[in-house]
Coordinates of C-alpha atoms in Angstrom, one line a residue:
Chain A
M1 CA -13.6 -21.5 -28.0
N2 CA -13.2 -22.3 -24.4
V3 CA -9.9 -21.4 -22.9
E4 CA -8.4 -21.9 -19.4
I5 CA -4.9 -21.0 -18.1
T6 CA -3.4 -23.3 -15.5
F7 CA -0.5 -22.6 -13.2
E8 CA 1.9 -25.0 -11.7
N9 CA 4.2 -23.7 -9.0
T10 CA 7.8 -25.0 -8.9
L11 CA 11.1 -24.4 -7.1
N12 CA 14.2 -25.5 -8.9
G13 CA 12.2 -27.5 -11.3
N14 CA 10.3 -29.5 -8.6
T15 CA 6.6 -29.2 -8.0
L16 CA 6.0 -27.0 -5.0
E17 CA 4.5 -28.5 -1.9
L18 CA 3.8 -26.3 1.2
N19 CA 5.4 -27.1 4.5
Q20 CA 7.9 -29.6 3.1
E21 CA 11.6 -29.3 3.9
I22 CA 12.7 -30.6 0.6
F23 CA 13.6 -27.5 -1.3
T24 CA 16.9 -25.7 -1.9
L25 CA 17.2 -22.0 -2.9
P26 CA 19.6 -21.0 -5.6
S27 CA 22.0 -19.8 -2.8
G28 CA 22.1 -23.3 -1.4
E29 CA 20.0 -22.7 1.7
S30 CA 17.3 -25.3 2.5
F31 CA 14.0 -23.7 2.3
M32 CA 10.4 -24.6 3.3
V33 CA 7.6 -22.7 1.7
K34 CA 4.6 -22.0 4.0
K35 CA 2.7 -19.5 1.8
F36 CA 2.8 -18.5 -1.8
K37 CA 0.3 -16.3 -3.5
Y38 CA 0.3 -13.9 -6.4
Y39 CA -1.9 -11.7 -8.6
I40 CA -2.2 -12.3 -12.3
S41 CA -4.0 -9.5 -14.1
N42 CA -5.0 -8.0 -17.4
V43 CA -4.8 -11.1 -19.5
I44 CA -4.6 -10.7 -23.3
L45 CA -4.5 -13.4 -26.0
T46 CA -3.1 -12.3 -29.3
D47 CA -3.3 -13.9 -32.8
S48 CA -0.3 -12.1 -34.4
E49 CA -1.1 -13.3 -37.9
T50 CA -4.5 -11.7 -38.1
N51 CA -3.7 -9.1 -35.4
T52 CA -6.7 -10.0 -33.3
Q53 CA -6.8 -9.8 -29.6
Y54 CA -8.9 -11.1 -26.8
V55 CA -8.7 -8.7 -23.8
E56 CA -10.2 -10.0 -20.6
T57 CA -12.2 -7.3 -18.8
D58 CA -12.0 -6.8 -15.0
S59 CA -9.0 -9.2 -15.2
Y60 CA -7.7 -9.7 -11.7
H61 CA -6.9 -13.2 -10.5
L62 CA -5.4 -14.2 -7.1
M63 CA -3.5 -17.4 -7.6
G64 CA -1.5 -19.5 -5.2
Q65 CA -0.3 -22.8 -3.9
D66 CA -3.1 -24.7 -2.3
F67 CA -5.3 -21.9 -3.6
N68 CA -6.6 -21.0 -7.1
S69 CA -4.5 -22.7 -9.8
A70 CA -6.5 -21.9 -13.0
I71 CA -8.0 -18.9 -14.7
E72 CA -11.1 -19.7 -16.6
L73 CA -11.5 -17.4 -19.6
G74 CA -14.6 -19.3 -20.7
M75 CA -15.9 -19.0 -24.2
I76 CA -13.9 -16.4 -26.1
P77 CA -13.8 -15.4 -29.8
S78 CA -12.1 -18.0 -31.9
A79 CA -8.7 -17.3 -33.2
N80 CA -5.3 -18.9 -33.7
Y81 CA -3.9 -17.3 -30.6
D82 CA -0.1 -17.5 -30.5
Q83 CA 0.8 -15.1 -27.7
I84 CA -0.3 -14.5 -24.1
T85 CA 0.2 -11.3 -22.2
F86 CA -0.5 -10.8 -18.6
S87 CA 0.8 -8.8 -15.6
I88 CA 2.2 -9.9 -12.3
G89 CA 0.5 -7.7 -9.7
V90 CA -2.3 -5.2 -10.2
D91 CA -2.2 -2.1 -12.3
E92 CA -1.9 1.4 -10.8
V93 CA -5.6 2.2 -11.0
A94 CA -6.7 -1.0 -9.2
N95 CA -3.8 -0.6 -6.8
S96 CA -4.9 2.8 -5.7
R97 CA -7.8 1.6 -3.5
T98 CA -8.8 -1.4 -1.6
D99 CA -12.7 -1.1 -1.4
Q100 CA -13.0 -3.7 -4.1
T101 CA -14.7 -7.0 -4.6
G102 CA -13.9 -10.4 -6.1
D103 CA -10.3 -11.4 -6.1
L104 CA -9.4 -7.8 -5.0
D105 CA -11.6 -8.0 -1.9
P106 CA -9.5 -7.0 1.1
N107 CA -10.7 -10.1 2.9
N108 CA -8.3 -12.1 0.7
D109 CA -5.4 -11.1 3.0
M110 CA -3.6 -9.4 0.1
A111 CA -4.4 -5.8 0.8
W112 CA -2.0 -3.7 2.8
N113 CA -3.8 -1.9 5.6
W114 CA -1.3 0.8 6.3
N115 CA -0.3 1.6 2.7
S116 CA -3.3 1.4 0.4
G117 CA -2.7 -1.2 -2.3
Y118 CA -2.0 -4.8 -2.8
K119 CA 0.7 -7.3 -2.2
F120 CA 1.4 -8.5 -5.7
V121 CA 3.5 -11.6 -4.7
I122 CA 3.8 -13.1 -1.3
L123 CA 6.2 -15.8 -0.3
E124 CA 6.6 -16.9 3.3
G125 CA 8.7 -19.7 4.6
E126 CA 11.7 -20.7 6.6
F127 CA 15.3 -21.2 5.6
I128 CA 18.4 -22.6 7.4
H129 CA 20.7 -19.6 8.1
Q130 CA 24.2 -20.2 6.7
S131 CA 26.0 -18.9 9.8
T132 CA 23.7 -19.7 12.7
Q133 CA 22.3 -22.9 11.1
E134 CA 19.0 -21.8 12.6
R135 CA 15.7 -22.1 11.1
T136 CA 14.9 -18.5 10.1
G137 CA 11.7 -16.9 8.9
L138 CA 11.6 -15.4 5.4
V139 CA 8.8 -13.1 4.4
F140 CA 8.5 -11.4 1.0
H141 CA 5.5 -9.1 0.6
I142 CA 6.2 -7.5 -2.8
G143 CA 3.9 -4.7 -4.1
N144 CA 4.0 -1.1 -5.2
N145 CA 3.4 0.2 -8.7
Q146 CA 7.0 0.0 -9.8
N147 CA 6.9 -3.8 -9.3
Y148 CA 3.9 -4.3 -11.6
A149 CA 5.4 -6.4 -14.3
T150 CA 4.0 -7.3 -17.7
V151 CA 5.0 -10.6 -19.4
T152 CA 4.4 -11.8 -22.9
L153 CA 4.9 -15.4 -23.8
P154 CA 4.6 -17.3 -27.1
L155 CA 1.9 -20.0 -27.2
S156 CA 1.8 -23.0 -29.4
G157 CA -0.9 -25.5 -30.2
L158 CA -3.9 -23.2 -29.9
A159 CA -6.3 -23.5 -32.9
A160 CA -9.4 -21.5 -33.6
G161 CA -12.5 -23.2 -32.5
K162 CA -10.8 -25.8 -30.3
S163 CA -11.0 -25.5 -26.5
A164 CA -7.6 -25.1 -25.0
S165 CA -5.7 -25.2 -21.7
I166 CA -2.7 -23.0 -21.5
S167 CA -0.2 -24.4 -19.0
L168 CA 2.1 -21.9 -17.3
E169 CA 4.6 -22.5 -14.6
T170 CA 6.0 -20.3 -11.9
A171 CA 9.5 -20.7 -10.6
I172 CA 10.0 -19.5 -7.1
D173 CA 13.8 -19.8 -7.5
E174 CA 13.5 -16.9 -10.0
L175 CA 12.5 -14.6 -7.2
F176 CA 16.0 -15.1 -5.8
S177 CA 18.0 -14.7 -9.0
N178 CA 18.3 -13.1 -12.5
P179 CA 19.2 -10.3 -12.5
N180 CA 19.6 -9.9 -8.8
S181 CA 21.0 -12.7 -6.7
L182 CA 19.6 -12.8 -3.2
V183 CA 21.1 -14.8 -0.4
P184 CA 18.6 -14.8 2.5
S185 CA 21.4 -15.4 5.0
N186 CA 23.0 -12.2 3.9
L187 CA 19.9 -10.0 4.0
A188 CA 19.8 -7.2 6.5
S189 CA 16.2 -8.0 7.1
T190 CA 14.5 -11.3 6.2
T191 CA 11.2 -9.5 6.2
V192 CA 10.9 -7.7 2.9
M193 CA 7.9 -5.5 2.4
G194 CA 9.1 -2.6 0.3
G195 CA 12.3 -0.7 -0.3
P196 CA 15.3 -1.7 -2.5
V197 CA 15.3 -5.4 -1.8
A198 CA 11.6 -5.6 -2.7
D199 CA 12.3 -3.8 -5.9
Q200 CA 15.1 -6.2 -6.7
I201 CA 12.7 -9.1 -6.2
G202 CA 10.2 -7.2 -8.5
Q203 CA 12.9 -7.0 -11.2
N204 CA 13.6 -10.7 -10.7
Y205 CA 10.0 -11.8 -11.2
A206 CA 9.5 -9.5 -14.2
D207 CA 11.5 -12.0 -16.4
G208 CA 11.6 -15.7 -16.2
F209 CA 9.5 -16.2 -13.1
I210 CA 6.5 -17.3 -15.2
K211 CA 7.1 -19.5 -18.2
A212 CA 5.1 -21.7 -20.6
N213 CA 5.0 -25.2 -19.1
Chain B
M1 CA -44.7 -8.2 -28.9
K2 CA -44.9 -9.4 -25.3
K3 CA -42.0 -11.7 -25.9
Q4 CA -39.8 -8.9 -27.3
A5 CA -40.5 -6.8 -24.2
F6 CA -39.6 -9.7 -22.0
I7 CA -36.3 -10.1 -23.8
L8 CA -35.6 -6.4 -23.6
L9 CA -36.2 -6.5 -19.9
L10 CA -34.0 -9.4 -19.5
S11 CA -31.2 -7.7 -21.3
I12 CA -31.5 -4.6 -19.3
S13 CA -31.3 -6.4 -16.0
W14 CA -28.3 -8.3 -17.4
I15 CA -26.6 -4.9 -18.2
W16 CA -27.3 -3.8 -14.7
A17 CA -25.9 -6.9 -13.2
C18 CA -22.7 -6.3 -15.2
E19 CA -22.1 -2.8 -14.1
D20 CA -19.7 -1.9 -11.4
R21 CA -21.7 -2.3 -8.3
G22 CA -20.2 0.9 -6.8
Q23 CA -21.9 3.0 -9.5
Q24 CA -25.5 2.7 -8.9
E25 CA -27.8 4.3 -11.4
P26 CA -30.3 6.5 -9.5
L27 CA -33.3 5.3 -11.4
A28 CA -35.5 3.4 -9.0
E29 CA -37.7 5.2 -6.5
N30 CA -35.7 3.5 -3.8
A31 CA -32.5 5.0 -5.0
P32 CA -30.4 6.6 -2.2
E33 CA -30.8 10.4 -1.8
L34 CA -27.5 11.9 -2.9
F35 CA -26.4 15.1 -1.4
V36 CA -23.3 17.3 -1.0
P37 CA -22.8 19.0 2.5
S38 CA -22.8 22.8 2.6
I39 CA -19.3 24.2 2.9
S40 CA -18.3 27.4 4.7
K41 CA -16.0 29.6 2.7
T42 CA -14.0 29.9 5.9
L43 CA -12.6 26.4 5.2
N44 CA -10.9 28.0 2.1
V45 CA -11.6 24.9 0.0
G46 CA -13.2 24.7 -3.4
S47 CA -15.7 21.9 -3.8
F48 CA -16.4 18.8 -1.8
P49 CA -14.3 16.1 -3.3
Q50 CA -15.6 12.6 -3.4
P51 CA -14.8 9.6 -5.5
D52 CA -17.2 8.7 -8.3
R53 CA -17.6 5.2 -6.9
N54 CA -18.9 6.4 -3.6
P55 CA -21.2 9.4 -3.9
M56 CA -22.5 10.5 -0.5
S57 CA -26.2 9.7 0.3
K58 CA -28.3 10.2 3.4
E59 CA -28.9 6.5 3.6
G60 CA -25.2 5.8 3.2
V61 CA -24.3 8.2 6.0
L62 CA -26.9 6.7 8.4
L63 CA -25.5 3.3 7.7
G64 CA -22.0 4.5 8.2
K65 CA -22.8 6.1 11.5
K66 CA -24.3 2.9 12.8
L67 CA -21.2 1.0 11.7
F68 CA -18.8 3.6 13.2
F69 CA -20.3 3.2 16.7
D70 CA -20.9 -0.6 16.5
T71 CA -18.5 -2.6 18.8
N72 CA -19.7 -5.8 17.2
L73 CA -17.4 -5.3 14.2
S74 CA -14.4 -5.9 16.5
S75 CA -13.1 -9.4 17.3
N76 CA -14.1 -9.2 21.0
G77 CA -17.3 -7.2 20.5
K78 CA -16.0 -4.4 22.7
V79 CA -14.2 -1.9 20.4
S80 CA -15.8 0.4 17.8
C81 CA -14.3 3.1 15.6
A82 CA -15.6 5.5 18.3
S83 CA -13.6 3.9 21.0
C84 CA -10.6 5.8 19.7
H85 CA -12.5 8.5 17.9
Q86 CA -14.9 9.9 20.4
P87 CA -17.2 12.7 19.3
Q88 CA -16.9 14.9 22.4
L89 CA -13.1 15.0 21.8
A90 CA -13.4 16.0 18.2
F91 CA -13.1 12.2 17.5
T92 CA -9.9 11.4 19.2
D93 CA -9.3 9.7 22.6
A94 CA -7.3 11.9 25.0
V95 CA -4.5 9.4 25.5
P96 CA -1.0 9.4 23.9
L97 CA -1.1 5.9 22.6
A98 CA -4.3 3.9 23.0
D99 CA -4.3 0.6 24.7
H100 CA -8.0 0.1 24.4
G101 CA -8.0 -2.0 21.3
V102 CA -9.0 -5.7 21.4
T103 CA -5.7 -7.0 22.7
G104 CA -4.9 -4.2 25.2
I105 CA -1.5 -3.8 23.6
E106 CA -0.4 -0.2 23.2
L107 CA -0.5 1.2 19.7
D108 CA 2.4 2.9 18.0
R109 CA 0.7 6.1 17.0
H110 CA -1.8 8.5 18.5
A111 CA -5.4 8.4 17.3
P112 CA -5.8 11.5 15.1
P113 CA -9.0 13.6 15.5
L114 CA -11.5 13.2 12.6
F115 CA -12.9 16.1 10.8
N116 CA -12.7 17.8 7.4
L117 CA -11.5 14.5 6.0
A118 CA -12.9 14.8 2.5
W119 CA -10.1 17.3 1.7
N120 CA -7.3 15.0 2.8
T121 CA -6.6 14.1 -0.7
T122 CA -2.9 13.9 -0.1
G123 CA -3.2 10.7 1.9
L124 CA -4.6 9.8 5.3
F125 CA -3.0 8.4 8.5
W126 CA -0.1 10.3 10.0
D127 CA 2.2 9.2 7.2
G128 CA -0.4 9.4 4.4
G129 CA -0.3 5.7 3.7
A130 CA -4.0 5.5 3.0
H131 CA -5.1 6.9 -0.4
D132 CA -8.7 7.5 0.6
L133 CA -11.1 6.9 3.4
E134 CA -12.7 4.0 1.5
S135 CA -9.4 2.2 1.6
L136 CA -8.3 3.5 5.0
N137 CA -11.1 1.9 7.0
F138 CA -9.7 -1.6 6.6
G139 CA -6.6 -0.5 8.5
P140 CA -8.1 0.1 12.0
L141 CA -10.8 -2.6 11.4
T142 CA -8.3 -5.4 10.8
H143 CA -5.3 -4.2 12.8
P144 CA -4.7 -6.9 15.4
N145 CA -4.3 -4.4 18.2
E146 CA -7.1 -2.1 17.1
M147 CA -10.4 -3.7 16.2
G148 CA -8.8 -7.0 15.1
A149 CA -11.8 -7.7 12.8
D150 CA -11.9 -10.7 10.5
L151 CA -13.7 -9.2 7.5
T152 CA -15.4 -12.5 6.7
A153 CA -16.8 -12.7 10.2
V154 CA -17.9 -9.1 10.0
L155 CA -19.9 -9.7 6.8
L156 CA -21.5 -12.8 8.4
Y157 CA -22.6 -10.6 11.3
L158 CA -23.9 -7.8 9.1
N159 CA -25.9 -10.3 6.9
Q160 CA -27.6 -11.7 10.0
E161 CA -28.8 -8.4 11.4
E162 CA -32.3 -7.3 10.2
E163 CA -31.5 -3.7 10.7
Y164 CA -28.2 -3.8 8.7
L165 CA -30.0 -5.7 5.9
N166 CA -32.4 -2.8 5.7
L167 CA -29.9 -0.1 5.9
F168 CA -27.6 -1.7 3.4
E169 CA -30.5 -2.2 1.0
K170 CA -31.4 1.5 1.2
A171 CA -27.8 2.7 0.9
F172 CA -26.6 0.3 -1.8
P173 CA -29.8 -1.2 -3.4
A174 CA -29.6 -4.6 -5.0
T175 CA -26.0 -5.0 -3.9
P176 CA -24.7 -7.8 -1.7
I177 CA -23.2 -6.7 1.6
Q178 CA -19.5 -6.7 1.0
S179 CA -16.5 -5.3 2.7
A180 CA -16.3 -2.6 0.0
T181 CA -19.8 -1.3 0.6
M182 CA -19.3 -1.4 4.4
S183 CA -16.2 0.7 4.1
R184 CA -17.8 3.1 1.6
A185 CA -20.7 3.7 4.1
I186 CA -18.2 4.4 7.0
A187 CA -16.3 6.8 4.6
Q188 CA -19.6 8.6 3.8
Y189 CA -20.3 9.1 7.5
T190 CA -16.8 10.3 8.4
K191 CA -16.9 12.8 5.5
T192 CA -19.9 14.4 7.1
L193 CA -17.7 15.3 10.1
I194 CA -17.1 18.9 9.0
S195 CA -15.9 21.4 11.5
Q196 CA -16.6 24.9 10.2
T197 CA -18.7 26.6 12.9
S198 CA -16.1 27.7 15.4
R199 CA -15.9 31.3 16.8
Y200 CA -13.1 31.8 14.3
D201 CA -15.5 31.0 11.5
L202 CA -18.1 33.3 12.9
W203 CA -15.5 36.1 13.2
M204 CA -14.4 35.5 9.6
N205 CA -18.0 35.7 8.5
G206 CA -18.3 39.0 10.3
E207 CA -20.8 37.6 12.8
I208 CA -18.8 38.3 16.0
E209 CA -15.9 40.4 17.0
F210 CA -12.5 39.2 18.4
N211 CA -11.2 40.8 21.5
S212 CA -7.7 42.4 21.4
L213 CA -5.9 39.3 22.8
E214 CA -7.6 37.0 20.2
L215 CA -6.6 39.5 17.5
K216 CA -3.1 39.6 18.7
G217 CA -3.0 35.7 18.9
Y218 CA -4.3 35.6 15.3
E219 CA -1.5 37.8 14.2
I220 CA 1.1 35.6 16.0
Y221 CA -0.5 32.6 14.3
Q222 CA -0.3 34.2 10.9
A223 CA 3.3 35.2 11.4
N224 CA 4.6 31.9 12.9
C225 CA 2.3 29.0 12.2
S226 CA 0.3 29.6 9.1
S227 CA 2.9 28.3 6.6
C228 CA 2.2 24.7 7.6
H229 CA -1.1 25.2 9.4
E230 CA -2.6 27.0 6.5
E231 CA -5.6 29.1 7.2
G232 CA -8.9 27.5 6.3
L233 CA -8.4 23.8 7.1
F234 CA -5.4 25.0 9.3
T235 CA -3.2 22.4 7.7
D236 CA -1.3 22.3 4.5
L237 CA -2.1 18.6 4.2
S238 CA 1.6 18.0 3.7
Y239 CA 4.3 16.1 5.6
H240 CA 7.1 17.7 7.6
N241 CA 9.8 16.6 10.0
N242 CA 9.1 19.0 12.9
G243 CA 12.2 18.1 14.8
L244 CA 10.8 15.8 17.5
D245 CA 13.7 13.3 17.3
E246 CA 17.3 13.2 16.0
S247 CA 17.1 9.6 14.8
Y248 CA 14.4 7.0 14.3
P249 CA 14.5 3.3 15.4
D250 CA 13.5 0.7 12.8
P251 CA 12.8 -2.6 14.5
I252 CA 12.0 -5.3 11.9
D253 CA 8.6 -6.2 13.4
K254 CA 7.3 -2.7 13.3
E255 CA 7.4 -2.3 9.5
G256 CA 9.0 1.1 9.6
V257 CA 6.3 2.7 11.7
F258 CA 8.7 5.1 13.5
L259 CA 10.2 6.4 10.2
G260 CA 7.3 8.8 9.4
R261 CA 6.4 9.5 5.8
F262 CA 9.6 7.7 4.7
R263 CA 7.7 4.4 5.4
I264 CA 5.5 5.2 2.4
S265 CA 7.6 7.4 0.1
H266 CA 11.1 5.8 0.8
D267 CA 12.4 9.4 0.4
S268 CA 15.1 10.2 2.9
L269 CA 13.8 13.8 3.2
D270 CA 10.6 12.2 4.6
L271 CA 12.3 10.6 7.6
G272 CA 10.5 11.6 10.7
A273 CA 7.9 13.6 8.7
Y274 CA 4.2 13.4 9.6
K275 CA 1.2 15.1 8.3
T276 CA 0.5 18.5 9.6
P277 CA -2.5 18.2 12.0
S278 CA -5.2 20.8 11.8
L279 CA -5.3 23.5 14.5
R280 CA -9.0 23.4 14.5
N281 CA -10.4 21.9 17.8
I282 CA -6.8 21.8 19.1
T283 CA -8.0 22.6 22.6
L284 CA -10.0 19.4 22.6
T285 CA -7.5 17.0 21.1
A286 CA -4.6 16.8 23.6
P287 CA -2.2 15.1 23.8
Y288 CA -0.3 16.2 20.7
M289 CA 2.0 14.9 18.0
H290 CA 1.9 11.6 16.1
D291 CA 2.8 9.7 19.3
G292 CA 1.0 12.0 21.8
R293 CA 4.2 12.9 23.5
F294 CA 3.2 16.4 24.5
S295 CA 0.3 16.5 27.0
N296 CA -0.6 20.2 26.6
L297 CA 0.0 23.2 24.3
D298 CA 2.7 24.7 26.6
E299 CA 4.8 21.7 25.9
V300 CA 4.2 22.1 22.2
F301 CA 5.2 25.8 22.3
N302 CA 8.3 24.9 24.3
H303 CA 9.2 22.3 21.7
Y304 CA 9.0 24.8 18.9
S305 CA 10.8 27.5 20.8
S306 CA 13.7 25.5 22.2
G307 CA 13.3 21.8 21.6
I308 CA 13.8 21.3 17.9
K309 CA 16.2 18.4 17.1
Q310 CA 18.3 19.1 14.1
N311 CA 18.9 16.4 11.4
S312 CA 19.0 16.3 7.6
S313 CA 15.3 15.9 7.1
L314 CA 14.2 18.7 9.4
A315 CA 11.7 21.1 7.8
P316 CA 13.9 24.1 6.8
Q317 CA 11.4 26.6 8.2
L318 CA 12.0 25.1 11.7
K319 CA 15.8 25.3 11.7
D320 CA 15.8 28.2 14.2
G321 CA 12.7 27.2 16.0
I322 CA 9.8 29.5 16.7
P323 CA 10.7 31.5 19.8
L324 CA 7.7 33.0 21.5
N325 CA 7.6 34.9 24.8
K326 CA 5.1 34.4 27.6
E327 CA 2.7 37.0 26.4
E328 CA 2.8 35.8 22.8
K329 CA 2.1 32.2 23.9
E330 CA -0.8 33.4 26.0
A331 CA -2.2 35.4 23.0
L332 CA -1.7 32.4 20.7
I333 CA -3.6 30.1 23.1
T334 CA -6.4 32.6 23.3
F335 CA -6.6 32.6 19.5
L336 CA -6.4 28.8 19.3
K337 CA -9.4 28.5 21.6
T338 CA -11.5 30.3 19.0
L339 CA -10.9 27.3 16.7
Q340 CA -12.9 25.0 19.1
D341 CA -16.1 24.1 17.3
D342 CA -18.7 23.3 20.0
Q343 CA -21.5 23.3 17.5
F344 CA -19.7 20.6 15.5
I345 CA -19.3 18.5 18.6
Q346 CA -23.0 18.8 19.6
K347 CA -24.1 18.0 16.1
H348 CA -22.1 14.8 16.0
L349 CA -22.7 13.3 19.5
Q350 CA -23.8 9.7 19.0
D351 CA -27.4 10.1 20.1
N352 CA -28.1 13.2 18.1
P353 CA -30.4 11.9 15.4
D354 CA -30.0 15.0 13.2
L355 CA -27.9 13.5 10.5
P356 CA -26.4 14.5 8.2

């Protein structure tokens, strides 16, 4: 059966558009997204009734707004898959070096050049600062092994032998909330590339950031 | 029968195509000639570590050397790896902070000398941020103020040059030219920069005698320096705050570059800690420290004897400094001169074809 996985990116339930000043963060600040990319890796489909699994090999996919929006698994063994598992980011082995090819090629602008490894999720944009009312840059480059997050979601409607498209949705607002509420105007630094705030964002995207559409 | 053989062949080539391109099977007669450099026991290292995905070959090293000296990899065509890592200076550049990258903007850290790199398995760069040489190379290549390379443009250039097409085909047969193979070749070359033929090495091998001042200097080194600059590689490959500063600025746009190893580990004990540089070739690699703040060894000695700044991450062994008198300093410098490896320098001058 032929299977693809599609991703739609959203912010507060609205379809994301880059460079549009029409979005509001959970904290209430107006927000314009300029760049949004993320790695999805190690995709597994499971048929829990028969306990069969399809495990994609060399499974590293760079997704993003105005960039790749679908993962083509192609023809895979037929089963009544009812679960999908994947990870946000790249695993420790793949994250330990950057002389790699395909979606991990360092020319994709996702490799760190001073700290070997990959940015797992990048969000760049501008928000209106609550106290200065000024347009302020916001840069999240989240990586590091502790922020590699594995997600399992239930699937419905997949039947053995029938081609299928699995629709998933990312919610950028979830980077700013649940369990850690982030208010960009209150951040000591609006450039986050590691450290405790990056790890809070990692905890936020581990749950609820990607849902079945 | 013929048809079966044809199918078999097809499936074999399909299997080849599916393999990780970094792990070439050495089965064709045009396979690269793998080798391991000979290692002096005076380096006090076990084997020659190299990652499975990038075994060193003569062809890979030749390609890597050409890439290392090629200014065309940079965005303005004027800067190569060798611009900051010059062979005659043990592969450093004699200035505290280089401003000879593509933008002319001064860098934040001093260009470290390059030798005995294969054993730097605890991380590379002053803060250990690079896991291995194969990953490291993308740093200076793409840093906007170093070579400023656009990797896509670099690959375009390499694919248009007849000589590179040949060299890549020999080093990585039947593999497209990619940023990964380019970096692996440079890593193979830089791993051949092995300094192990200094007067110290000859002395250790019983081939020459030290004079009394050199011997005295060696004893002073052993008593005062060898816990961090461990004999052999003359570095413990570890990270220490050696008391250069009391506090560390952290401007947002610098991504923690002044915080030392803390930038990578986020461990407060690593604030202001940098990798112990080797004492080998130290007489060729002034100025000293991660920011090149000391222009000569006298200034370095003075720092250790009376300039240590105390803070909570200071290396405990430096708490009381390392006081040395004038005679001791003179003897120590005399010993350090024996670590200068002129044979290594001669061997690796750009136009010396004897490689590896």
